[in-house]
Coordinates of C-alpha atoms and ligand atoms in Angstrom, one line a residue:
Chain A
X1 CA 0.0 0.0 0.0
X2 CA 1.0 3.3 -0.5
X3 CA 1.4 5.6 2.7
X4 CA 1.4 9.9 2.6
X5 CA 2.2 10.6 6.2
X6 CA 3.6 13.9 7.5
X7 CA 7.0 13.0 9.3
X8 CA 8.8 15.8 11.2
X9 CA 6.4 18.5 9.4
X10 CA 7.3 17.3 6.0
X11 CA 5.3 15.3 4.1
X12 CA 6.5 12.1 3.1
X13 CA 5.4 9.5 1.0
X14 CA 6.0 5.2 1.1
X15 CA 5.2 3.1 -1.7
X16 CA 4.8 -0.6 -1.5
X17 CA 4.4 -0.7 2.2
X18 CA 3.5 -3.7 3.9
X19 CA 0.4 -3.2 6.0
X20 CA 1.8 -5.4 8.8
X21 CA 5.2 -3.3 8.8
X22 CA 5.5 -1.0 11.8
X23 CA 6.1 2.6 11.9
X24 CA 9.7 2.1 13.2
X25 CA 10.3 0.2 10.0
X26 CA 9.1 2.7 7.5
X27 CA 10.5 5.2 9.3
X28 CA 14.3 3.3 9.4
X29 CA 14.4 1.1 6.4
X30 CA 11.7 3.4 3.8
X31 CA 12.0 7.3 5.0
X32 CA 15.5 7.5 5.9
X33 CA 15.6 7.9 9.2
X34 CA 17.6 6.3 11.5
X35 CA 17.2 8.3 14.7
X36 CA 14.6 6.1 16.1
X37 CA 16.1 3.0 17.4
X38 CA 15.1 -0.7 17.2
X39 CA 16.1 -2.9 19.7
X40 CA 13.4 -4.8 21.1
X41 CA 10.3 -4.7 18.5
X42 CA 8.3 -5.7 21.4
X43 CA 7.1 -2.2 23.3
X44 CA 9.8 -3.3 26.0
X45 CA 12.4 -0.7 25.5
X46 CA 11.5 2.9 24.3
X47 CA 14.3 3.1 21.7
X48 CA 11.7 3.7 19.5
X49 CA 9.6 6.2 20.7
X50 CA 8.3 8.9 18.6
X51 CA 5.7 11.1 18.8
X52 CA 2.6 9.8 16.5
X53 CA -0.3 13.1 16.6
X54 CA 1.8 14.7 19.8
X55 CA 1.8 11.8 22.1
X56 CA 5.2 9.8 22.7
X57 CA 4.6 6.3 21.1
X58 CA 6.4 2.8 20.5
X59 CA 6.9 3.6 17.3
X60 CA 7.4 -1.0 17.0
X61 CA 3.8 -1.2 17.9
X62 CA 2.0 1.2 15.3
X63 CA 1.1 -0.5 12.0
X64 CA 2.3 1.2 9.3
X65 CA -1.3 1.3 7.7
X66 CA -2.3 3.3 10.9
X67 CA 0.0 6.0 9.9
X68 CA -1.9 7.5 6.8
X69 CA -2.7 11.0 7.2
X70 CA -1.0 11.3 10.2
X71 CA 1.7 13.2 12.2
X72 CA 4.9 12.0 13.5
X73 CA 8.0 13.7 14.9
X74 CA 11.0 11.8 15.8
X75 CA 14.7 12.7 17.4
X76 CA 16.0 14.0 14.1
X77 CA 12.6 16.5 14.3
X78 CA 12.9 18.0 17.5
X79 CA 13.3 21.5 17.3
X80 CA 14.4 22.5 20.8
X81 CA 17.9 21.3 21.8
X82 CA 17.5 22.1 25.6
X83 CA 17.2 18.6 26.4
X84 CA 19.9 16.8 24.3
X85 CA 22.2 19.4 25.3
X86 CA 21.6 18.5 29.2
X87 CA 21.8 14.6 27.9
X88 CA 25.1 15.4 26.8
X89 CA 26.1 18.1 29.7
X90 CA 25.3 15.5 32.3
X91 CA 27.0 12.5 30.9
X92 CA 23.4 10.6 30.2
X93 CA 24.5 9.2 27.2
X94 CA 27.1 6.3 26.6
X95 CA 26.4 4.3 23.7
X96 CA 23.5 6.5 22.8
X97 CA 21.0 3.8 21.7
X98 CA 19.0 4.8 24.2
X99 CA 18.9 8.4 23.8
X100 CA 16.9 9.2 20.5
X101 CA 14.1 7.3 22.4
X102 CA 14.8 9.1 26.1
X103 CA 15.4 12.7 24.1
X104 CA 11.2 12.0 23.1
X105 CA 10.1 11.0 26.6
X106 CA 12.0 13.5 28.4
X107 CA 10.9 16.3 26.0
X108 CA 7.1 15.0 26.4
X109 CA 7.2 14.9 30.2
X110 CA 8.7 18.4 29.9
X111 CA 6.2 20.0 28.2
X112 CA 3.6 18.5 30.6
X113 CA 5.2 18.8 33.8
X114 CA 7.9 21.7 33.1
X115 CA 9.1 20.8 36.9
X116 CA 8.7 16.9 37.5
X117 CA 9.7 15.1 40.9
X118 CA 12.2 12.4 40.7
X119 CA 8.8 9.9 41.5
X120 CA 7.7 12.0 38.5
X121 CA 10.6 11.7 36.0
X122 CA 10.7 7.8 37.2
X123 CA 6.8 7.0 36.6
X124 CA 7.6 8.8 33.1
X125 CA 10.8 7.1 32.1
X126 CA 9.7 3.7 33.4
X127 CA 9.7 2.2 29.8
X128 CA 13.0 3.2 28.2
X129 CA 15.3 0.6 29.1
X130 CA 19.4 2.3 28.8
X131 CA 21.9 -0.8 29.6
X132 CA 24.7 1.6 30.2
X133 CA 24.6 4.6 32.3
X134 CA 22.8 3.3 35.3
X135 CA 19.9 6.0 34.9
X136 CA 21.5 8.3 37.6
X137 CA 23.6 10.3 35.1
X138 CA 19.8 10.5 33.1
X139 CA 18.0 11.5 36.5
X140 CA 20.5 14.3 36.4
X141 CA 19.9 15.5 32.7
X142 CA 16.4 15.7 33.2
X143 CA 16.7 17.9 36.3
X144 CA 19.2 20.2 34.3
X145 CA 17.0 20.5 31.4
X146 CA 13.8 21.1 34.0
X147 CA 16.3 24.0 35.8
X148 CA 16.8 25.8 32.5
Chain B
X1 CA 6.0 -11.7 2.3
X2 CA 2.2 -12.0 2.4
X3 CA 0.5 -9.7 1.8
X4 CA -2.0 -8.5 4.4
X5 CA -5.0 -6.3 3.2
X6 CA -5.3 -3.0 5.4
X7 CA -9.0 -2.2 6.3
X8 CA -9.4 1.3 7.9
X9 CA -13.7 2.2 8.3
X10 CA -14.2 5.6 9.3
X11 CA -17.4 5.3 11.2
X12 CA -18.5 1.9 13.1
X13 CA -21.1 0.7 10.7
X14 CA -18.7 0.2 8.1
X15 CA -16.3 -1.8 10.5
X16 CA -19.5 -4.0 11.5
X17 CA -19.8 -4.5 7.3
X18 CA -16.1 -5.1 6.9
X19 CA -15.8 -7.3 9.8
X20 CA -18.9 -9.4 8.9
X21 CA -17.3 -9.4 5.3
X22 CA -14.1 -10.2 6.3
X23 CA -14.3 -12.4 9.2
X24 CA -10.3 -13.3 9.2
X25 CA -9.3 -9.6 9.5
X26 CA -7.3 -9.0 12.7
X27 CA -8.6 -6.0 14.3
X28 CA -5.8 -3.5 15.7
X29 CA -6.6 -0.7 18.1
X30 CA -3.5 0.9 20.0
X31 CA -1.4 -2.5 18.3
X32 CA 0.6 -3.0 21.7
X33 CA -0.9 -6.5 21.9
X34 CA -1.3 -7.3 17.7
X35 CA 2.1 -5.7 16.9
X36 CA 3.8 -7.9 19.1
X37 CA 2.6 -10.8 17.4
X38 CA 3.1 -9.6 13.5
X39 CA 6.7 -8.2 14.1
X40 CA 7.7 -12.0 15.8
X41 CA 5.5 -13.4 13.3
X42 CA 3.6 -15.4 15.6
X43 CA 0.7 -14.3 13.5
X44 CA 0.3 -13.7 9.8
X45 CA -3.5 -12.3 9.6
X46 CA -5.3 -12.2 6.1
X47 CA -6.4 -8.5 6.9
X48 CA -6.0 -6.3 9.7
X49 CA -9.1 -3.9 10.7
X50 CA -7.5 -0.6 11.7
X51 CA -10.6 0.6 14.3
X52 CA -8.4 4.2 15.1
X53 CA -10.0 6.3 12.4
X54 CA -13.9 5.9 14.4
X55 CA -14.0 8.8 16.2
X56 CA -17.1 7.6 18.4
X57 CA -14.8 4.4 19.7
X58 CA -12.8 6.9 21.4
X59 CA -15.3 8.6 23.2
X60 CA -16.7 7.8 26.5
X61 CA -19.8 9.4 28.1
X62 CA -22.5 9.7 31.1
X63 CA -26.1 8.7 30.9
X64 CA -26.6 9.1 35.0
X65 CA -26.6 5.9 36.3
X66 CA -23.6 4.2 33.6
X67 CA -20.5 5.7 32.3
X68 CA -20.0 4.4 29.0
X69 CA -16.4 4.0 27.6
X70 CA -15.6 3.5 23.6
X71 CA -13.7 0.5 23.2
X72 CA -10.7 2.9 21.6
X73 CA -10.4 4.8 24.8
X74 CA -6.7 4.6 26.0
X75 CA -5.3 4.3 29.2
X76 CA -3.9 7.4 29.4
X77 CA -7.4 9.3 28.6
X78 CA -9.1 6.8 31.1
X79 CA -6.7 7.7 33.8
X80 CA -6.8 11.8 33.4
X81 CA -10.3 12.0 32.2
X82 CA -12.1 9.3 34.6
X83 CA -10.1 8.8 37.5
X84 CA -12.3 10.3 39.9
X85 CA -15.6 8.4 39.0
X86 CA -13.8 5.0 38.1
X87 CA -10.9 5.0 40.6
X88 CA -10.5 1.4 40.6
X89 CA -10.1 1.0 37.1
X90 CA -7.7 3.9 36.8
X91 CA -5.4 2.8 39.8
X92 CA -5.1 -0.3 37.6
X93 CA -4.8 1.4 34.2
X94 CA -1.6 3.0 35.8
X95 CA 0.1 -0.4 36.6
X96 CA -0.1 -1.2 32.5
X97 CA 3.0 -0.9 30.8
X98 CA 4.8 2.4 30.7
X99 CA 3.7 6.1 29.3
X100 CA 4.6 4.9 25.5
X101 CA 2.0 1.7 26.2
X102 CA -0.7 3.7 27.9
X103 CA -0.8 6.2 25.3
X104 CA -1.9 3.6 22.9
X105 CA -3.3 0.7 24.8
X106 CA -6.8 0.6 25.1
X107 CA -9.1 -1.5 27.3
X108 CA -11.2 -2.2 24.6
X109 CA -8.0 -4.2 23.6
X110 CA -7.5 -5.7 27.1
X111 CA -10.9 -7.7 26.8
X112 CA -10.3 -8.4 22.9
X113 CA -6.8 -10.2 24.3
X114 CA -8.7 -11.9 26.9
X115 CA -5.3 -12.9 28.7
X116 CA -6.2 -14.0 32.2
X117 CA -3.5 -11.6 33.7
X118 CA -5.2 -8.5 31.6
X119 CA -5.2 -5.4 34.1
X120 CA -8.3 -4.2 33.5
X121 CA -10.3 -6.8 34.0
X122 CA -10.0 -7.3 38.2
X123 CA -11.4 -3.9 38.4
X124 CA -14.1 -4.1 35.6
X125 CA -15.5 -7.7 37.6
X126 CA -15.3 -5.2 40.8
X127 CA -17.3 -2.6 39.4
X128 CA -20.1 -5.1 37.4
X129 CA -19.3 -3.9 34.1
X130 CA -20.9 -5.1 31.0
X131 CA -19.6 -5.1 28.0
X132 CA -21.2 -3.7 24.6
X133 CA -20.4 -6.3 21.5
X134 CA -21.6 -5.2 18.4
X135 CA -22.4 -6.8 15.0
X136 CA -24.3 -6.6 11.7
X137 CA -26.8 -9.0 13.3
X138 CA -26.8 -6.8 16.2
X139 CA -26.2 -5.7 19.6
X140 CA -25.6 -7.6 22.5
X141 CA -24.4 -6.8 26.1
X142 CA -22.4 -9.0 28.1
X143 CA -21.7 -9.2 31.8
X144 CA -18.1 -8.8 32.0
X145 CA -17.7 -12.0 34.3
X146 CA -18.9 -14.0 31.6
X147 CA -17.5 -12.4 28.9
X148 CA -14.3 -14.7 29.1
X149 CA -14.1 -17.9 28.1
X150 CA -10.3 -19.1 29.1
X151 CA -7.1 -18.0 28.5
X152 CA -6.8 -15.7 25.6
X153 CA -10.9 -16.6 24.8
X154 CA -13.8 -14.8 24.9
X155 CA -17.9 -14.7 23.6
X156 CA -16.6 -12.6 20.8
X157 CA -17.6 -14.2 17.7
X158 CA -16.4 -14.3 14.6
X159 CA -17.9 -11.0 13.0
X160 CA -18.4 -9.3 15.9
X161 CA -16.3 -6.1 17.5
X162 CA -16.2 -4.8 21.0
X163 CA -18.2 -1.6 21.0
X164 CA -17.9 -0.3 24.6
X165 CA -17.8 -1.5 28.2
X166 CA -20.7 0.0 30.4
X167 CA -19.2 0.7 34.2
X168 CA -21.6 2.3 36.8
X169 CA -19.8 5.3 38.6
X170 CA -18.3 4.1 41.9
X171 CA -20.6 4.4 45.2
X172 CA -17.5 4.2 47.5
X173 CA -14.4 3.4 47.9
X174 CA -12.5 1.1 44.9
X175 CA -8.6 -0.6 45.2
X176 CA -6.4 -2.4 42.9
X177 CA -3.1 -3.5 44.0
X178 CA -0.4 -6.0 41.7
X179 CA 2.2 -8.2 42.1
X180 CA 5.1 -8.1 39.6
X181 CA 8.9 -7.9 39.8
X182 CA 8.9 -4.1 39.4
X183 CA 6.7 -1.2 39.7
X184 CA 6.2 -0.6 35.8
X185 CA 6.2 -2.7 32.7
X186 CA 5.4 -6.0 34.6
X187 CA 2.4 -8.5 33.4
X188 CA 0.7 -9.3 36.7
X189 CA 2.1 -12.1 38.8
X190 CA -1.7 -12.1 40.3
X191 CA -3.7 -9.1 41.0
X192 CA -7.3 -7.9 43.1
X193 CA -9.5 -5.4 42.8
X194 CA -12.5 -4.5 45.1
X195 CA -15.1 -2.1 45.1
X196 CA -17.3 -1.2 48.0
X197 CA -21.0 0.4 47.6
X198 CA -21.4 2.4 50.6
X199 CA -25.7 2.7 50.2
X200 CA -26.6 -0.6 49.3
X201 CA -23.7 -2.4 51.7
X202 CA -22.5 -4.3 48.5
X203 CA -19.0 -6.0 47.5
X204 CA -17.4 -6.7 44.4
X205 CA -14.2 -8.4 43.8
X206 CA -11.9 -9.2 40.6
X207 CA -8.9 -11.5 40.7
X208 CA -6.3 -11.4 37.9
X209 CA -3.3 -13.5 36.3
X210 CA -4.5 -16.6 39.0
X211 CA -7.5 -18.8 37.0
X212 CA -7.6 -19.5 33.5
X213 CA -10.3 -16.0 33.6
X214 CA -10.5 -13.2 35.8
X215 CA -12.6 -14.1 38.4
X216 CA -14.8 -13.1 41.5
X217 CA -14.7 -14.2 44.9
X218 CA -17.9 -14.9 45.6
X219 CA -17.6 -15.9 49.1
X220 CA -15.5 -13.3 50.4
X221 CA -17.6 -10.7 48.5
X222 CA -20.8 -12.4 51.0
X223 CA -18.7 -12.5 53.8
X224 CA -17.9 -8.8 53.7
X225 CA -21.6 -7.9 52.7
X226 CA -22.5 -9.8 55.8
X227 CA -20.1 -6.9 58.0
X228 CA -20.8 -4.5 60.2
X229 CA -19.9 -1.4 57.8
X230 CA -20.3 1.1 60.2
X231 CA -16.9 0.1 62.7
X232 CA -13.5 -1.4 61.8
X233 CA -13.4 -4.9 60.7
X234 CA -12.5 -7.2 63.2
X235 CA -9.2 -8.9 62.1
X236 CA -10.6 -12.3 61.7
X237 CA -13.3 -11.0 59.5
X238 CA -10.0 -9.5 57.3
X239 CA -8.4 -12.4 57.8
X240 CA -11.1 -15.0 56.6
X241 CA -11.6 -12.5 53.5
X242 CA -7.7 -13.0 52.2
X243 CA -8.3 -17.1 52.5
X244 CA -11.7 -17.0 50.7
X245 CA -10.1 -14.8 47.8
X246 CA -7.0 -17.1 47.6
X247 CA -9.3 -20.3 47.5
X248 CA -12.1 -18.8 44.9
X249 CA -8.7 -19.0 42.4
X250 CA -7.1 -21.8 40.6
X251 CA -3.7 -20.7 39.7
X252 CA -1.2 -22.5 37.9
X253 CA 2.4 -23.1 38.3
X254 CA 4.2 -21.0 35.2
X255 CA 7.2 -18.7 34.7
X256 CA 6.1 -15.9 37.0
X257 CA 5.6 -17.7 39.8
X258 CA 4.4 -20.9 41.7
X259 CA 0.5 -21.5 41.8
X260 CA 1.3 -21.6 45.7
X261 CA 2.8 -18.1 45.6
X262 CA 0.0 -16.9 43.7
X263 CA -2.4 -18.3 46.4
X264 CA 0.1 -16.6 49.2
X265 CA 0.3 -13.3 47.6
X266 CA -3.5 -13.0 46.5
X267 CA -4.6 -13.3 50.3
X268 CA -2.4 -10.4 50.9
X269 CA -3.4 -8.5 48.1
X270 CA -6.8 -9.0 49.5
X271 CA -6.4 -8.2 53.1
X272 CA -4.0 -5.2 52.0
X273 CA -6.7 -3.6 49.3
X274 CA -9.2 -4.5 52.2
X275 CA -8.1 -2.5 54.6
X276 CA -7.4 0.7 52.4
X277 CA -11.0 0.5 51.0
X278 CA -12.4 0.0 54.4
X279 CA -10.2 3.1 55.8
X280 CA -11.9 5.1 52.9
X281 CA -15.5 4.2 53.9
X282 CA -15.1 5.9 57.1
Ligands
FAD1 C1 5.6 -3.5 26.8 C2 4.1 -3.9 27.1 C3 3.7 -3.9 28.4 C4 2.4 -4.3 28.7 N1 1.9 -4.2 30.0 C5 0.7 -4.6 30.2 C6 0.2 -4.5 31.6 O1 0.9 -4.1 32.5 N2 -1.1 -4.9 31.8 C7 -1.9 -5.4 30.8 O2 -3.1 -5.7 31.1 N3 -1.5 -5.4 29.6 C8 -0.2 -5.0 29.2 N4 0.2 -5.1 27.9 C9 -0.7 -5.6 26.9 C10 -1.5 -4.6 26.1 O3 -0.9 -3.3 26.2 C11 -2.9 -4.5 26.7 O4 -3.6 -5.8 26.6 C12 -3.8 -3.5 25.9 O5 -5.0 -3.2 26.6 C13 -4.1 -3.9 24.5 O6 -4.9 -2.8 23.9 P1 -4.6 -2.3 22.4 O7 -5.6 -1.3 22.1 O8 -3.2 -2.0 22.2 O9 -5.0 -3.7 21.7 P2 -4.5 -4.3 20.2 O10 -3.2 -4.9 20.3 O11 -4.9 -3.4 19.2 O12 -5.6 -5.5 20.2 C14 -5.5 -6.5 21.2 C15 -6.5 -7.6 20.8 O13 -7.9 -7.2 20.9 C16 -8.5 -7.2 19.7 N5 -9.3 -6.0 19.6 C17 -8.9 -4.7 19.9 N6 -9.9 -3.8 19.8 C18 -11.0 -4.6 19.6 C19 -12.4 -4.3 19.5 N7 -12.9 -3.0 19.6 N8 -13.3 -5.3 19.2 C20 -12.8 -6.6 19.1 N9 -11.5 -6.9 19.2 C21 -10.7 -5.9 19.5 C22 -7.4 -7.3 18.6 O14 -7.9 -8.0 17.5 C23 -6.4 -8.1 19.4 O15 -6.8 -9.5 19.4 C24 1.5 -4.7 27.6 C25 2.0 -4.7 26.3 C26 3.3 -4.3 26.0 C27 3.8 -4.4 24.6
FES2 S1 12.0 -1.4 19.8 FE1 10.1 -0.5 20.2 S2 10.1 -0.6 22.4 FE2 11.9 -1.7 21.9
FES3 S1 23.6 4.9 26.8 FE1 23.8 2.9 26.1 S2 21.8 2.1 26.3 FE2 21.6 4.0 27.3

């Protein structure tokens, strides 16, 4: 199927989609970008969040088909650098899989709660999974992005 | 690859017509339960049924005496938009998944799973919620507790879609508490939920992840009906409530845990949710 979906306020167009692919696939392996991450293709690990019509998504789990007409704004989209630039100030990011996917949830919760509690930031980031930095060094990004 | 024909209706009659057409299309609402099975090609559907484009499965509304929720309502909406009048339901609607899962997940999607250890339910058997199935034949309404089957199985037939689930507003105090190896992102070890009506002195109860359904506990929801509501509950009277909720389940020995833990953990789970709903009455 053919898919006309606007990614990062462009619009963008897929042809010969499979309806079964997800939207971390088209994204990656038909529009080019890489930014979101797949690690897990099972909702487990929030390297694939995006935002899909301004709410933070597993990009894995959205059929491609569901896409049509939509919105979606990944890492390579995001405007503001105020909270990659605390990622990087604060040491959150290692190997950086992680991050495109943490850089989305941590910009979401943001926006909503511009200063969030650790319990806050916790609840938020409970499903981005980082096998390297131990999460304290991200604790302490989020709190220098909240402080700024 | 095969290919898989993508059906998206943009009002619910013409999802009725495709599904009674097209009786081997998958539907998908939020995906976090489909997608899981497409991208590990557990499943290879004919045709998926895209139900996000009906704008009236996403609404919920009030009639008085029922709160009506779409099918396509997420977790997310449920938790910030009906909290107060369905507490039960959103304390459990928290425990699912993380942010990135609520935002998607629906419950309609929960009971279309039918997975015995589906968060939602406990809280739905609680509250005596019905749910709304829909056809080209018709409309039917079932009562949630015997809308399930066994695991993964439900009424749901073939050309048939889950339209809503009907939940009357709380009349006092509701609890849901989980057991899993962490806070977030765990599939329930076991689960309760219980609901108190403060007029009529009534008691509902909802066990999770611990039979082959959800289930009540009948005699622990008569034992507590039977109670002096307007003083603590002796401790015995707690007591005899956690062993009649452990025996009205049948768990199973699996990965998660032993059926003996299960047993263990759902009388405490009871007790616990127990006294914080009894505290509340007062
Ligand atoms: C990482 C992760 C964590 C999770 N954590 C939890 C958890 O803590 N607790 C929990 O209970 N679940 C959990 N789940 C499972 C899942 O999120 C829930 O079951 C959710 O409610 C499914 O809703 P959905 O809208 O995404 O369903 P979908 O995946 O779209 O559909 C699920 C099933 O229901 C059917 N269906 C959907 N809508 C309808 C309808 N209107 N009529 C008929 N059939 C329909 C579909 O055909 C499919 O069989 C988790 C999943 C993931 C990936
Ligand atoms: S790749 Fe989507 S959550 Fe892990
Ligand atoms: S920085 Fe490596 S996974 Fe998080």
């Amino acid at each position: 199927m053919r898919i006309t979906v606007t990614v990062n306020g462009q619009q963008r167009q897929a042809d010969h989609v499979w309806a079964g692919e997800s939207l971390l696939y088209l994204l990656r392996e038909r529009l080019g970008l890489p930014g979101a991450k797949n690690a897990c293709e099972q909702g487990e690990c929030g390297s694939c969040t995006v935002y899909l019509d301004g709410e933070p998504v597993c990009a894995c789990l959205v059929a491609a088909g569901q896409v049509q007409g939509r919105s979606v704004t990944t890492v390579e989209g995001l405007a503001a650098q105020r909270v990659q630039q605390a990622f990087l100030e604060a040491g959150a990011v290692q190997c950086g899989f992680c991050t495109p996917g943490l850089i989305i949830a941590v910009h979401d919760l943001l926006a909503r709660t511009p200063r969030p509690g650790d319990a806050e930031v916790r609840e938020a980031l409970a499903g981005n999974l980082c096998r390297c930095t131990g999460y304290e060094k991200i604790l302490d990004a989020v709190r220098l992005a909240a402080s700024r | 690859m095969s290919t898989v024909d993508f059906l998206a209706p943009r009002t619910w009659e013409e999802a009725l017509a495709a599904k009674a057409e097209r009786r081997d299309a998958l539907p998908i609402a939020g995906g976090t339960d489909v997608m899981v099975e497409l991208n590990f090609d557990r499943r290879r559907p004919a045709a998926l049924l895209d139900l996000t484009r009906i704008g009236e499965l996403a609404e919920w509304g009030s009639d008085g005496s029922v709160l009506r929720i779409g099918a396509g309502v997420s977790y997310r909406r449920l938790i910030e938009e009906l909290g107060g009048r369905l507490p039960g339901l959103a304390m459990a609607a928290r425990t699912v998944g993380s942010a990135q899962i609520r935002n998607r997940g629906t419950v309609g999607g929960n009971l279309g799973s039918a997975s015995p250890a589906g968060d939602a339910h406990p809280p739905l058997l609680a509250a005596a919620a019905t749910v709304q199935v829909a056809s080209v034949r018709g409309t039917r309404r079932v009562p949630v507790a015997e809308f399930f089957t066994g695991p993964k199985r439900s009424v749901l037939a073939p050309d048939e879609l889950i339209e809503a689930i009907l939940v009357p507003p709380a009349a006092g105090p509701q609890q849901f508490a989980k057991v899993g190896t962490r806070n977030a992102m765990v599939i329930a070890v076991c689960s309760f939920a219980i609901s108190l009506d403060r007029e009529r002195q009534a008691v509902g109860t909802g066990i999770g992840s611990a039979a082959p359904t959800p289930v009540r506990a009948l005699a622990a929801e008569q034992l507590l009906a039977a109670a002096r509501w307007d003083r603590p509950l002796p401790e015995p009277t707690v007591e005899k409530f956690g062993e009649l909720v452990a025996a009205a389940a049948s768990p199973i020995d699996d990965v998660r845990a032993t059926a003996a833990y299960r047993r263990r953990a759902l009388a405490v789970l009871a007790r616990r949710t127990l006294r914080w709903a009894w505290e509340e009455l007062r």
